[in-house]
Short mmCIF file of C-alpha atoms and ligand atoms in Angstrom, two decimals:
data_model
loop_
_atom_site.label_atom_id
_atom_site.label_comp_id
_atom_site.label_asym_id
_atom_site.label_seq_id
_atom_site.Cartn_x
_atom_site.Cartn_y
_atom_site.Cartn_z
CA MET G 1 8.32 4.95 4.83
CA THR G 2 8.08 1.40 6.22
CA ALA G 3 5.06 -0.42 4.84
CA LEU G 4 2.36 -1.43 7.33
CA TYR G 5 1.59 -4.50 5.25
CA GLU G 6 3.89 -6.18 2.74
CA ILE G 7 2.19 -8.79 0.55
CA THR G 8 4.38 -10.92 -1.71
CA ASN G 9 3.13 -13.28 -4.40
CA LEU G 10 -0.13 -14.07 -2.61
CA SER G 11 -2.30 -16.78 -4.15
CA LYS G 12 -5.54 -18.34 -3.02
CA ARG G 13 -6.98 -21.47 -4.60
CA PHE G 14 -10.27 -23.16 -3.80
CA THR G 15 -11.19 -26.69 -4.75
CA VAL G 16 -14.75 -27.03 -6.04
CA GLY G 17 -16.83 -30.04 -7.06
CA SER G 18 -16.12 -33.56 -5.89
CA ARG G 19 -14.63 -36.68 -7.38
CA PHE G 20 -18.19 -38.00 -7.71
CA SER G 21 -19.41 -35.06 -9.83
CA ARG G 22 -19.33 -35.21 -13.64
CA GLN G 23 -16.46 -32.75 -13.93
CA GLY G 24 -14.62 -34.05 -10.88
CA LYS G 25 -12.64 -31.81 -8.55
CA ARG G 26 -11.54 -28.50 -10.05
CA VAL G 27 -9.28 -25.75 -8.80
CA VAL G 28 -10.40 -22.12 -8.77
CA GLN G 29 -7.48 -19.68 -8.77
CA ALA G 30 -9.28 -16.83 -6.98
CA VAL G 31 -6.16 -14.75 -6.23
CA ASP G 32 -3.14 -15.23 -8.43
CA GLY G 33 0.30 -13.95 -7.39
CA VAL G 34 -0.61 -10.57 -5.89
CA SER G 35 2.20 -8.39 -4.51
CA LEU G 36 1.42 -5.13 -2.74
CA SER G 37 2.74 -2.71 -0.13
CA ILE G 38 0.19 -0.93 2.03
CA GLN G 39 1.49 2.30 3.57
CA PRO G 40 0.42 3.57 6.99
CA GLY G 41 -2.45 6.07 6.82
CA GLU G 42 -3.40 5.42 3.21
CA THR G 43 -6.65 4.10 1.75
CA LEU G 44 -5.98 1.50 -0.90
CA GLY G 45 -9.03 0.96 -3.10
CA LEU G 46 -9.39 -2.53 -4.57
CA VAL G 47 -11.66 -2.53 -7.61
CA GLY G 48 -12.79 -4.83 -10.40
CA GLU G 49 -15.87 -6.59 -11.71
CA SER G 50 -17.72 -9.16 -9.66
CA GLY G 51 -15.65 -12.38 -9.47
CA CYS G 52 -12.28 -10.64 -9.98
CA GLY G 53 -11.04 -11.82 -6.57
CA LYS G 54 -11.07 -8.50 -4.72
CA SER G 55 -13.19 -9.72 -1.77
CA THR G 56 -11.18 -12.94 -1.56
CA LEU G 57 -7.99 -10.88 -1.48
CA GLY G 58 -9.47 -8.76 1.35
CA ARG G 59 -10.29 -11.89 3.32
CA CYS G 60 -6.80 -13.32 2.73
CA LEU G 61 -5.26 -10.06 3.97
CA SER G 62 -7.29 -10.28 7.17
CA ARG G 63 -6.41 -13.99 7.40
CA LEU G 64 -10.08 -14.95 7.46
CA TYR G 65 -8.99 -17.24 4.63
CA GLU G 66 -5.88 -19.38 4.76
CA ILE G 67 -3.62 -18.43 1.90
CA SER G 68 -2.39 -21.04 -0.61
CA ASP G 69 0.97 -19.39 -1.38
CA GLY G 70 2.86 -16.23 -0.67
CA LYS G 71 4.10 -14.15 2.21
CA LEU G 72 2.19 -11.68 4.38
CA VAL G 73 4.22 -9.40 6.65
CA PHE G 74 1.93 -7.24 8.77
CA ASP G 75 3.38 -4.57 11.05
CA GLY G 76 6.76 -6.31 10.99
CA THR G 77 5.46 -9.84 11.69
CA ASP G 78 5.29 -12.65 9.15
CA ILE G 79 1.68 -13.83 9.58
CA SER G 80 1.56 -16.08 6.49
CA THR G 81 1.39 -19.33 8.41
CA LEU G 82 0.23 -18.30 11.89
CA SER G 83 -2.51 -20.44 13.43
CA THR G 84 -5.81 -18.93 14.62
CA ALA G 85 -4.47 -18.84 18.20
CA GLN G 86 -1.20 -17.25 17.10
CA MET G 87 -3.17 -14.66 15.10
CA ARG G 88 -5.27 -13.63 18.10
CA PRO G 89 -2.98 -10.88 19.45
CA LEU G 90 -2.67 -9.48 15.92
CA ARG G 91 -6.45 -9.45 15.40
CA ARG G 92 -6.52 -6.34 17.57
CA LYS G 93 -4.50 -4.49 14.97
CA MET G 94 -6.42 -5.70 11.93
CA GLN G 95 -10.20 -5.59 11.67
CA MET G 96 -12.80 -6.09 9.00
CA VAL G 97 -16.10 -4.38 8.11
CA PHE G 98 -18.49 -6.32 5.91
CA GLN G 99 -20.97 -5.36 3.20
CA ASP G 100 -24.02 -6.62 5.00
CA PRO G 101 -23.92 -5.42 8.58
CA TYR G 102 -27.11 -7.31 9.36
CA ALA G 103 -25.52 -10.63 8.47
CA SER G 104 -22.36 -9.84 10.42
CA LEU G 105 -24.18 -8.76 13.62
CA ASN G 106 -25.75 -11.49 15.75
CA PRO G 107 -29.47 -10.55 15.75
CA ARG G 108 -30.04 -12.07 19.20
CA ARG G 109 -27.49 -9.89 20.95
CA ARG G 110 -27.87 -6.30 22.08
CA VAL G 111 -25.63 -3.68 20.52
CA PHE G 112 -23.85 -3.31 23.84
CA ASP G 113 -22.74 -6.97 23.79
CA LEU G 114 -21.80 -6.84 20.11
CA ILE G 115 -19.43 -3.93 20.66
CA ALA G 116 -18.25 -5.11 24.09
CA GLU G 117 -17.32 -8.58 22.82
CA PRO G 118 -13.91 -7.67 21.32
CA LEU G 119 -13.11 -5.52 24.37
CA ARG G 120 -13.86 -8.44 26.70
CA ILE G 121 -12.03 -11.04 24.62
CA HIS G 122 -8.87 -9.06 23.95
CA LEU G 123 -8.54 -6.58 26.81
CA SER G 124 -10.23 -8.25 29.85
CA LEU G 125 -11.46 -4.85 31.03
CA PRO G 126 -13.61 -4.35 34.14
CA ASP G 127 -17.35 -3.95 33.45
CA ALA G 128 -17.45 -0.22 34.21
CA GLU G 129 -14.63 0.43 31.75
CA VAL G 130 -16.31 -1.71 29.06
CA LYS G 131 -19.54 0.25 29.57
CA SER G 132 -17.90 3.62 29.20
CA ARG G 133 -15.86 2.48 26.17
CA VAL G 134 -18.99 1.16 24.40
CA ALA G 135 -20.76 4.49 25.05
CA GLY G 136 -17.73 6.37 23.68
CA LEU G 137 -17.56 4.16 20.58
CA LEU G 138 -21.26 4.66 19.84
CA GLU G 139 -20.75 8.41 20.02
CA GLN G 140 -17.71 8.22 17.75
CA VAL G 141 -19.81 6.60 15.03
CA GLY G 142 -22.71 9.03 15.42
CA LEU G 143 -25.04 6.87 17.56
CA LEU G 144 -26.35 7.49 21.07
CA PRO G 145 -25.22 5.69 24.24
CA ASP G 146 -28.88 4.61 24.71
CA HIS G 147 -28.70 2.63 21.47
CA ALA G 148 -26.55 0.08 23.32
CA GLN G 149 -29.66 -1.60 24.76
CA ARG G 150 -31.33 -2.21 21.39
CA TYR G 151 -31.08 -5.11 18.96
CA PRO G 152 -29.70 -4.88 15.39
CA HIS G 153 -33.18 -5.20 13.79
CA GLU G 154 -34.21 -1.94 15.46
CA PHE G 155 -31.76 0.05 13.30
CA SER G 156 -31.65 1.21 9.68
CA GLY G 157 -29.03 -0.20 7.29
CA GLY G 158 -26.79 2.85 7.74
CA GLN G 159 -27.05 2.68 11.53
CA ARG G 160 -26.22 -1.02 11.45
CA GLN G 161 -23.13 -0.25 9.41
CA ARG G 162 -22.19 2.32 12.08
CA ILE G 163 -22.48 -0.45 14.68
CA GLY G 164 -20.22 -2.68 12.54
CA ILE G 165 -17.70 0.16 12.33
CA ALA G 166 -17.85 0.77 16.10
CA ARG G 167 -17.10 -2.90 16.66
CA ALA G 168 -14.21 -2.78 14.18
CA ILE G 169 -12.54 0.25 15.80
CA ALA G 170 -13.15 -0.90 19.40
CA LEU G 171 -9.63 -2.31 19.71
CA GLU G 172 -7.94 0.68 18.05
CA PRO G 173 -6.68 -1.29 15.03
CA LYS G 174 -4.03 -0.07 12.62
CA LEU G 175 -5.68 -1.58 9.55
CA VAL G 176 -9.37 -1.88 8.69
CA ILE G 177 -10.38 -3.91 5.66
CA LEU G 178 -13.71 -2.63 4.37
CA ASP G 179 -15.44 -5.13 2.11
CA GLU G 180 -18.05 -3.25 0.03
CA PRO G 181 -18.99 -1.25 3.16
CA VAL G 182 -21.54 1.03 1.48
CA SER G 183 -22.82 -0.94 -1.51
CA ALA G 184 -25.94 -2.19 0.30
CA LEU G 185 -26.93 1.36 1.35
CA ASP G 186 -28.93 4.18 -0.29
CA VAL G 187 -26.79 6.82 -2.00
CA SER G 188 -27.48 9.50 0.63
CA VAL G 189 -26.58 7.09 3.43
CA GLN G 190 -23.48 5.99 1.51
CA ALA G 191 -22.17 9.55 1.65
CA GLN G 192 -22.70 9.71 5.42
CA ILE G 193 -20.81 6.47 5.99
CA VAL G 194 -17.99 7.53 3.66
CA ASN G 195 -17.69 10.81 5.61
CA LEU G 196 -17.69 8.91 8.90
CA LEU G 197 -14.92 6.60 7.66
CA ALA G 198 -12.83 9.59 6.52
CA ASP G 199 -13.33 11.31 9.86
CA LEU G 200 -12.36 8.18 11.84
CA GLN G 201 -9.32 7.63 9.64
CA GLU G 202 -8.03 11.08 10.42
CA ARG G 203 -8.76 10.94 14.14
CA LEU G 204 -7.55 7.39 14.76
CA LYS G 205 -4.74 7.32 12.16
CA LEU G 206 -6.29 4.29 10.47
CA THR G 207 -5.12 2.57 7.30
CA TYR G 208 -7.89 1.26 5.06
CA VAL G 209 -8.20 -1.33 2.33
CA PHE G 210 -11.48 -0.39 0.63
CA VAL G 211 -12.92 -3.17 -1.52
CA ALA G 212 -15.66 -1.96 -3.86
CA HIS G 213 -17.12 -2.25 -7.34
CA ASP G 214 -18.49 1.31 -7.36
CA LEU G 215 -15.67 3.38 -8.82
CA SER G 216 -17.20 6.75 -7.94
CA VAL G 217 -17.09 5.84 -4.26
CA VAL G 218 -13.59 4.41 -4.58
CA ARG G 219 -12.30 7.59 -6.17
CA GLN G 220 -13.77 9.63 -3.34
CA VAL G 221 -12.06 7.65 -0.59
CA SER G 222 -8.83 6.22 -2.03
CA THR G 223 -5.26 7.45 -1.91
CA ARG G 224 -4.22 4.67 -4.33
CA ILE G 225 -6.23 2.23 -6.38
CA ALA G 226 -5.40 -1.33 -7.42
CA VAL G 227 -7.46 -2.68 -10.33
CA MET G 228 -8.01 -6.44 -10.33
CA TYR G 229 -8.89 -8.77 -13.16
CA LEU G 230 -9.26 -12.53 -12.80
CA GLY G 231 -7.34 -12.73 -9.52
CA SER G 232 -4.44 -10.44 -10.43
CA ILE G 233 -3.65 -6.75 -10.14
CA VAL G 234 -3.51 -5.31 -13.66
CA GLU G 235 -2.85 -1.69 -12.70
CA ILE G 236 -2.00 0.21 -9.54
CA GLY G 237 -1.40 3.87 -8.97
CA ASP G 238 -2.55 7.00 -7.19
CA ALA G 239 -6.28 7.59 -7.48
CA ASP G 240 -6.07 10.66 -9.72
CA SER G 241 -3.74 9.01 -12.25
CA ILE G 242 -5.89 5.89 -12.42
CA PHE G 243 -8.99 7.99 -13.13
CA ASP G 244 -7.47 10.71 -15.31
CA ARG G 245 -4.90 8.69 -17.30
CA PRO G 246 -5.66 4.97 -17.02
CA SER G 247 -2.88 2.94 -18.59
CA HIS G 248 -4.27 -0.60 -18.84
CA PRO G 249 -7.05 -1.21 -21.42
CA TYR G 250 -9.18 -2.86 -18.72
CA THR G 251 -8.83 0.13 -16.40
CA GLN G 252 -9.73 2.38 -19.31
CA ALA G 253 -12.91 0.43 -19.94
CA LEU G 254 -13.89 0.47 -16.25
CA ILE G 255 -13.27 4.20 -15.90
CA SER G 256 -15.08 4.99 -19.15
CA ALA G 257 -18.23 3.41 -17.68
CA VAL G 258 -18.29 5.70 -14.61
CA PRO G 259 -21.14 8.22 -15.05
CA LYS G 260 -19.84 11.76 -15.54
CA PRO G 261 -21.46 14.93 -14.24
CA VAL G 262 -23.50 16.80 -16.89
CA ASN G 263 -21.32 19.24 -18.91
CA SER G 264 -18.08 17.46 -17.99
CA GLU G 265 -15.81 16.59 -20.87
CA GLY G 266 -16.97 13.24 -22.19
CA ARG G 267 -14.57 10.32 -22.61
CA LYS G 268 -15.90 7.74 -25.05
CA ARG G 269 -17.36 4.75 -23.29
CA ILE G 270 -15.53 1.50 -24.03
CA ILE G 271 -17.95 -1.42 -24.04
CA LEU G 272 -16.28 -4.68 -23.09
CA THR G 273 -17.70 -7.74 -24.78
CA GLY G 274 -18.10 -11.07 -23.02
CA ASP G 275 -18.00 -11.94 -19.34
CA VAL G 276 -15.04 -12.33 -17.03
CA PRO G 277 -13.62 -15.78 -17.96
CA SER G 278 -13.76 -18.58 -15.42
CA PRO G 279 -10.86 -18.66 -12.96
CA ILE G 280 -11.09 -22.47 -13.25
CA ASN G 281 -9.83 -22.33 -16.81
CA PRO G 282 -8.27 -18.90 -17.38
CA PRO G 283 -7.21 -17.78 -20.88
CA SER G 284 -3.59 -18.21 -21.98
CA GLY G 285 -1.18 -15.26 -22.09
CA CYS G 286 -2.78 -12.03 -20.91
CA ARG G 287 -5.91 -13.07 -19.01
CA PHE G 288 -7.72 -10.07 -20.50
CA HIS G 289 -6.93 -10.80 -24.15
CA PRO G 290 -10.33 -12.34 -25.16
CA ARG G 291 -12.01 -9.04 -24.20
CA CYS G 292 -9.28 -6.54 -24.92
CA PRO G 293 -10.05 -4.13 -27.79
CA VAL G 294 -6.33 -3.72 -28.62
CA ALA G 295 -5.05 -7.30 -28.14
CA GLN G 296 -2.27 -8.49 -30.45
CA ASP G 297 -0.74 -11.91 -31.14
CA LYS G 298 1.85 -11.58 -28.37
CA CYS G 299 -0.99 -11.08 -25.84
CA ARG G 300 -2.36 -14.56 -26.51
CA VAL G 301 0.86 -16.31 -25.51
CA ASP G 302 2.89 -14.05 -23.18
CA ARG G 303 1.46 -13.18 -19.80
CA PRO G 304 2.43 -9.58 -18.93
CA THR G 305 3.63 -8.72 -15.43
CA LEU G 306 3.18 -5.44 -13.56
CA THR G 307 5.79 -3.09 -15.02
CA VAL G 308 6.52 0.57 -14.44
CA ALA G 309 6.57 2.65 -17.63
CA ASN G 310 6.50 6.42 -17.64
CA GLY G 311 5.47 6.48 -14.00
CA ARG G 312 2.50 4.13 -14.55
CA THR G 313 2.35 0.57 -13.20
CA ALA G 314 0.34 -1.82 -15.37
CA ALA G 315 0.44 -5.44 -16.52
CA CYS G 316 0.11 -4.91 -20.27
CA HIS G 317 2.40 -5.37 -23.29
CA PHE G 318 0.93 -2.28 -24.93
CA PRO G 319 -0.02 0.13 -22.14
CA ILE G 320 -1.36 3.56 -22.94
CA ILE G 321 1.30 5.93 -21.58
FE1 LIG H 1 -4.73 -6.00 -24.03
FE2 LIG H 1 -2.50 -7.23 -24.73
FE3 LIG H 1 -2.43 -5.36 -22.86
FE4 LIG H 1 -3.54 -7.71 -22.35
S1 LIG H 1 -1.39 -7.34 -22.82
S2 LIG H 1 -4.36 -5.74 -21.84
S3 LIG H 1 -4.48 -8.19 -24.31
S4 LIG H 1 -2.96 -5.09 -25.01
#
């Protein structure tokens, strides 16, 4: 199958501080040499602790952030260095849904205008057509056509996320990047939004990148899961393998912390010590070695790369296979 999105050696660096500050200018390596293929119709879950670079990677994939290095080939086009104007026709095919729908929806505009905006910008449709499309989109996400005349503050968090989703699917994209789309919502509302996303994916043949820190949600929605640590992917595989037989010690620790249903067979929880190190001054060798319960001397000097062993893909010198 031809990949919808081919990402090769993607890096993103930010410069922080200034030459006038005590520490001077410093470089944060937020995403560090990520390579990935995203297949049409799949949901790729991107997981990791806060600060691991998953949201930055999502924003690089949607080209909201300029990338520092690497190559992005989306739907057969190299978009790595396209300008904002050159990206415009491709924006139709690639949309983003954000964690906080309230922040991403202009509070002074009616829902009708918020959803109509991409239709007007990209498709130049006549008013009657825009009106009927907005009504259809609201219905597709479980809202009423009458809701079009209201303002974002008149809706609950879940309804606002439905508006964000309606806006994202308005142009019939191929790829939707969902950045923590349910983490600001109550658990019962989370389930409704997850079901809506699954339903839309099937009906509209969408491909998703689902960025989240909640592994239970990620397991529910993902075809494959990529686990990130300090800007790099440390393990990638189909969702069941990642959960049932994690290969990388970091993945093991993350999975062991997911609450299990009562009476399910207990896996011992692995408590990681210390925080995620700073991406300004990452550890030598394996970036995970200061926290890894099974680190050995080699880990402190040699940086492992993603390697396939026994059908598992992990960046570890001593994977559990
Ligand atoms: Fe742990 Fe070494 Fe594997 Fe890194 S390479 S995860 S330190 S065992």
